[in-house]
PDB file of C-alpha atoms in Angstrom:
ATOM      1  CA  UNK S   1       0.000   0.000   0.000  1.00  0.00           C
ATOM      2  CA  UNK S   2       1.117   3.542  -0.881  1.00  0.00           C
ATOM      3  CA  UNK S   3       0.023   6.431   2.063  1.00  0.00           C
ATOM      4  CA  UNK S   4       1.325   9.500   1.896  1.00  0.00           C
ATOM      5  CA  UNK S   5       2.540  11.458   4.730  1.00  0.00           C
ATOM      6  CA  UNK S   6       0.291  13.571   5.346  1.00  0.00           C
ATOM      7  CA  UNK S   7      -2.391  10.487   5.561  1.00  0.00           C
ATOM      8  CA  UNK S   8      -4.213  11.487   2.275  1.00  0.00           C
ATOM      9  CA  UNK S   9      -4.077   8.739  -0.789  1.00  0.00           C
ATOM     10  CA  UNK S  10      -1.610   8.137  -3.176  1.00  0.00           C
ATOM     11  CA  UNK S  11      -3.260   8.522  -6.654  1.00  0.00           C
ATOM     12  CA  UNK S  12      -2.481   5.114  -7.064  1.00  0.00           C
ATOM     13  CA  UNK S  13      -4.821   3.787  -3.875  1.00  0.00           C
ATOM     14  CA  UNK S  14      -7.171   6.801  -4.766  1.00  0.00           C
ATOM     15  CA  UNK S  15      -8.116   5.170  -8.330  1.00  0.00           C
ATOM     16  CA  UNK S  16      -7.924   1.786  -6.751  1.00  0.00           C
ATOM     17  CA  UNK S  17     -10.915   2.495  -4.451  1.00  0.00           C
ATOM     18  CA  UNK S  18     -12.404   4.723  -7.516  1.00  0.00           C
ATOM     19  CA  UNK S  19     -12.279   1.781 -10.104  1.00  0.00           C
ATOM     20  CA  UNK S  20     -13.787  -0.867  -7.203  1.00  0.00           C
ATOM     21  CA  UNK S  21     -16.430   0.929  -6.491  1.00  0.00           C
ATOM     22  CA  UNK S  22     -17.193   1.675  -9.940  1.00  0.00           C
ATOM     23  CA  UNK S  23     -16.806  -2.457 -10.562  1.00  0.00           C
ATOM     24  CA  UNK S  24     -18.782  -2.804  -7.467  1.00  0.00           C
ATOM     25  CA  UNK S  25     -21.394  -0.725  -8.869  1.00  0.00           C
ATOM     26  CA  UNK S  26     -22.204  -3.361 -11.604  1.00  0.00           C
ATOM     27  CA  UNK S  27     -23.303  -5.928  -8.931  1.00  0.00           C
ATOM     28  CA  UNK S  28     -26.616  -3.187  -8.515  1.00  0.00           C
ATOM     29  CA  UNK S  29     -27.425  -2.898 -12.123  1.00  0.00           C
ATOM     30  CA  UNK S  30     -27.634  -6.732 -12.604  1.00  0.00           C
ATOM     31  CA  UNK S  31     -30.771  -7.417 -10.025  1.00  0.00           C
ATOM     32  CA  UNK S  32     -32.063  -4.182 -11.819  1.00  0.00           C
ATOM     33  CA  UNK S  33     -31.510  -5.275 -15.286  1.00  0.00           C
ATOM     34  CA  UNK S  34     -33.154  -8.643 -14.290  1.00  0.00           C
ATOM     35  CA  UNK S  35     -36.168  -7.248 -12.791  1.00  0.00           C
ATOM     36  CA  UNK S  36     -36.362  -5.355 -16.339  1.00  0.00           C
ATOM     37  CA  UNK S  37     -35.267  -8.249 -18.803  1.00  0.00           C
ATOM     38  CA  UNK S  38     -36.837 -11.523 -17.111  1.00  0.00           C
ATOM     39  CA  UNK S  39     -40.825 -10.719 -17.692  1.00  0.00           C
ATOM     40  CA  UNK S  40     -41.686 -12.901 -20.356  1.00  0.00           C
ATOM     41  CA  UNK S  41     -38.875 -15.674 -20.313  1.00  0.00           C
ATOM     42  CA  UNK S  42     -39.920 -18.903 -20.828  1.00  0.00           C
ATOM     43  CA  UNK S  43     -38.999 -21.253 -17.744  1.00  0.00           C
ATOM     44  CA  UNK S  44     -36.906 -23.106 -19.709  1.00  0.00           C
ATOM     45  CA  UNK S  45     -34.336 -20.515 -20.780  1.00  0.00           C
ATOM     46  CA  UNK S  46     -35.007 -18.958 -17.283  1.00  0.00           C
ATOM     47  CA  UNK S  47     -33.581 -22.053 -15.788  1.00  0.00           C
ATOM     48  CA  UNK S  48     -31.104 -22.389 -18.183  1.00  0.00           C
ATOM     49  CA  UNK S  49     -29.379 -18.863 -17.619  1.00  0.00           C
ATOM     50  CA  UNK S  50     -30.362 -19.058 -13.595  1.00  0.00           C
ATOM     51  CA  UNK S  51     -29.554 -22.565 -13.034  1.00  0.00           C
ATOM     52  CA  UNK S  52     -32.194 -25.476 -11.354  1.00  0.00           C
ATOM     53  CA  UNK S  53     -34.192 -23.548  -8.606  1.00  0.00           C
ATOM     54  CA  UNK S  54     -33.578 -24.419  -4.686  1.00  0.00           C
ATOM     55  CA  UNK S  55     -36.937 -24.358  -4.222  1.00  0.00           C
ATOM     56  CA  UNK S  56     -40.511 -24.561  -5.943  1.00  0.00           C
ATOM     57  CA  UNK S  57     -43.734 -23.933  -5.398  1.00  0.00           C
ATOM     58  CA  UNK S  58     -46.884 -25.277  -7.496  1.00  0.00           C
ATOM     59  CA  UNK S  59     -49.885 -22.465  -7.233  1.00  0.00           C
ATOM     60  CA  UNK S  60     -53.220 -22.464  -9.046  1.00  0.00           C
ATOM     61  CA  UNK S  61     -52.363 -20.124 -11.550  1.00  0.00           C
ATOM     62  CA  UNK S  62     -48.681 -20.988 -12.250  1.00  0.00           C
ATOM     63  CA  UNK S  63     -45.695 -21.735 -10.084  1.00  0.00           C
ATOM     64  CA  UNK S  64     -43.001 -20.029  -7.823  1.00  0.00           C
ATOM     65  CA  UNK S  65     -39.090 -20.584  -8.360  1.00  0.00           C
ATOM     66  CA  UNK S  66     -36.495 -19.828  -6.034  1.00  0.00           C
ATOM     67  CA  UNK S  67     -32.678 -19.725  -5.974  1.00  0.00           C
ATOM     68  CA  UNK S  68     -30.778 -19.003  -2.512  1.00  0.00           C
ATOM     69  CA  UNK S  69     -27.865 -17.516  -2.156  1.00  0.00           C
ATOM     70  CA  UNK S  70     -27.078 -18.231   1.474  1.00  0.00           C
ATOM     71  CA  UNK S  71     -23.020 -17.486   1.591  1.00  0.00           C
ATOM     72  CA  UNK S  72     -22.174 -14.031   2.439  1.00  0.00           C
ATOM     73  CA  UNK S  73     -20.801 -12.031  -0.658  1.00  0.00           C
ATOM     74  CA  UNK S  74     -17.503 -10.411  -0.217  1.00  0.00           C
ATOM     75  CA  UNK S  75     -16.547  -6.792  -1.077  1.00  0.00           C
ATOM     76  CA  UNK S  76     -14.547  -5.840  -4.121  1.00  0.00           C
ATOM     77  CA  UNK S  77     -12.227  -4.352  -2.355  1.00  0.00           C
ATOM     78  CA  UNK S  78     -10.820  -5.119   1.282  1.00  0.00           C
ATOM     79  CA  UNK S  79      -7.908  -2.300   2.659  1.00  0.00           C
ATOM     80  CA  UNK S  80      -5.963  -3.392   5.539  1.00  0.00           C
ATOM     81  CA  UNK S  81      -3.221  -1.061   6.664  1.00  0.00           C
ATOM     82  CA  UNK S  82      -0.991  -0.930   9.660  1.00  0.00           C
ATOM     83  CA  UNK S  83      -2.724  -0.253  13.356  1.00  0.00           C
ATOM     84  CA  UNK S  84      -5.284  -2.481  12.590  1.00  0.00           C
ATOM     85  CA  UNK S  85      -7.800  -0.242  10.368  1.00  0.00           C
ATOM     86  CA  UNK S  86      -9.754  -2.032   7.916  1.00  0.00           C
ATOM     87  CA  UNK S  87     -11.963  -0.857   5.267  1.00  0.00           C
ATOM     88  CA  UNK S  88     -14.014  -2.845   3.021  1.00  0.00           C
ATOM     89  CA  UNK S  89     -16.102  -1.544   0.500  1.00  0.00           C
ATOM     90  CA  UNK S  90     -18.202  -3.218  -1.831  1.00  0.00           C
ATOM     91  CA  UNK S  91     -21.357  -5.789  -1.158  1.00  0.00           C
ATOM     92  CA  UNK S  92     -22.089  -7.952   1.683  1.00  0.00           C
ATOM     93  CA  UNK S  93     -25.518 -10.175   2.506  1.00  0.00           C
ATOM     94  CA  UNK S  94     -27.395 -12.733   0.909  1.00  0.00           C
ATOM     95  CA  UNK S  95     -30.094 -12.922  -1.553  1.00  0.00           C
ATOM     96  CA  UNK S  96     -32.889 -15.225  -2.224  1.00  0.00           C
ATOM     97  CA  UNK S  97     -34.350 -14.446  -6.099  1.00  0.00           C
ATOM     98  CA  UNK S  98     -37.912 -15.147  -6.476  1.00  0.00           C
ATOM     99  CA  UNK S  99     -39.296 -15.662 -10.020  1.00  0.00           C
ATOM    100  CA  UNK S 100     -43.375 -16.021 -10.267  1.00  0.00           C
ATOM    101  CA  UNK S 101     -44.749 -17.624 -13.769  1.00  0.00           C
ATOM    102  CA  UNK S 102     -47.761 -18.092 -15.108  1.00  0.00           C
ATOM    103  CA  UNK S 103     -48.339 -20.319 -18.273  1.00  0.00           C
ATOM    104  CA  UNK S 104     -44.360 -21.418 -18.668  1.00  0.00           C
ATOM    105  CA  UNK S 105     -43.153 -17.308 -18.508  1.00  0.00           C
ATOM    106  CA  UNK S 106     -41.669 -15.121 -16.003  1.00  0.00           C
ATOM    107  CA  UNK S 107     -44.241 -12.313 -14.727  1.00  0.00           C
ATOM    108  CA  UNK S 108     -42.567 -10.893 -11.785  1.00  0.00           C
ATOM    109  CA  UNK S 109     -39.088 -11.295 -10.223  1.00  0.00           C
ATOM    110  CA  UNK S 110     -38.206 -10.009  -6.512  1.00  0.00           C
ATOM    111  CA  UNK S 111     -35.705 -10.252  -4.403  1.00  0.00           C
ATOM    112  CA  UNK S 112     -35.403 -11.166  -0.633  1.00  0.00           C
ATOM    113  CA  UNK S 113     -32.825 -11.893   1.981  1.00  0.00           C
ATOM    114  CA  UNK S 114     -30.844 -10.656   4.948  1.00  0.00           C
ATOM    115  CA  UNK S 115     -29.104  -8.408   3.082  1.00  0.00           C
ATOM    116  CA  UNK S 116     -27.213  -5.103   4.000  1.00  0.00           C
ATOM    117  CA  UNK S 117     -25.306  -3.583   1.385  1.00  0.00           C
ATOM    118  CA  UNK S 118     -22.611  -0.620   1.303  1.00  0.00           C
ATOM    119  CA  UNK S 119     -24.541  -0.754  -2.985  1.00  0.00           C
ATOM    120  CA  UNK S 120     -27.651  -1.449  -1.713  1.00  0.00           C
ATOM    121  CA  UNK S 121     -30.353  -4.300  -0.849  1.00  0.00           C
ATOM    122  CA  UNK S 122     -30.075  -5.661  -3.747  1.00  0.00           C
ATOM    123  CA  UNK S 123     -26.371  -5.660  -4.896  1.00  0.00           C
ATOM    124  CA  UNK S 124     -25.744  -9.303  -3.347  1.00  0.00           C
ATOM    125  CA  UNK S 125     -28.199 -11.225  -5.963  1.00  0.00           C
ATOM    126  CA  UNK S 126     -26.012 -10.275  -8.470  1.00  0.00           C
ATOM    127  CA  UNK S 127     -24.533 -13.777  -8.889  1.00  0.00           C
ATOM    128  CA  UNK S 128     -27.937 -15.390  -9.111  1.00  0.00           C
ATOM    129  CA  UNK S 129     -29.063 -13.444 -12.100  1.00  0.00           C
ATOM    130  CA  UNK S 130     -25.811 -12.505 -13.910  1.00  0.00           C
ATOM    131  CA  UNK S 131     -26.334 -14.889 -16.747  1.00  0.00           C
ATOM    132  CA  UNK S 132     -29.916 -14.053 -17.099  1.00  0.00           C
ATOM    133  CA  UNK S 133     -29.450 -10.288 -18.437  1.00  0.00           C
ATOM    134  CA  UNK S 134     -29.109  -8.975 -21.523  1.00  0.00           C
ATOM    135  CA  UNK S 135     -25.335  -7.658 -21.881  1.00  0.00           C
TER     136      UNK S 135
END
């Protein structure tokens, strides 16, 4: 690491923590873009980006699908410096992604979980949806 005397940044570290968040950032679009782009998916190429659901739920008018992600996301970027300070930056939480169908398509996808995150609640189902959007 590269601290400057006076306890400001180095450019260097300063467009290190610029470019992670920035990279970080792109986590939040995804469950946004997915919300946006999955409505009217058939199940099969929802599974097929998404992966087989954890769970599912057979309803009257259609059926529920949901994929867990349980393990706690780490942040893009993790600072350690001498004196024991620590700063992390980037998401944290998990995410459970909901998908609701009716007749084979996607009509509604939401997201749930303990989630906290520095980006937002959503930033953590990220992983669960990546494939699914349109690049």
């Amino acid at each position: 690491m590269n601290i400057s005397i006076t306890g400001r940044p180095s450019g260097r570290l300063f467009l290190f923590l610029v470019t992670g968040i920035l990279v970080s950032a792109c986590s939040l679009a995804v469950p946004e873009r997915a919300r946006h782009d999955l409505p009217g998916m058939s199940r099969a190429d929802l599974v097929a980006c998404a992966g087989v659901p954890d769970a599912r739920e057979t309803l009257p008018d259609g059926e529920v699908l949901e994929w867990k992600q349980d393990n706690d996301t780490q942040g893009a970027i993790d600072l350690k410096t001498p004196l024991s300070f620590e700063l992390d930056i980037g998401s944290h939480g998990t995410c459970h992604a909901v998908a609701r169908l009716r007749d084979g398509k996607v009509v509604s996808l939401v997201f749930t979980g303990p989630s906290a995150t520095l980006l937002g609640p959503d930033a953590a189902c990220g992983p669960l949806v990546r494939s699914c959007v349109k690049k």
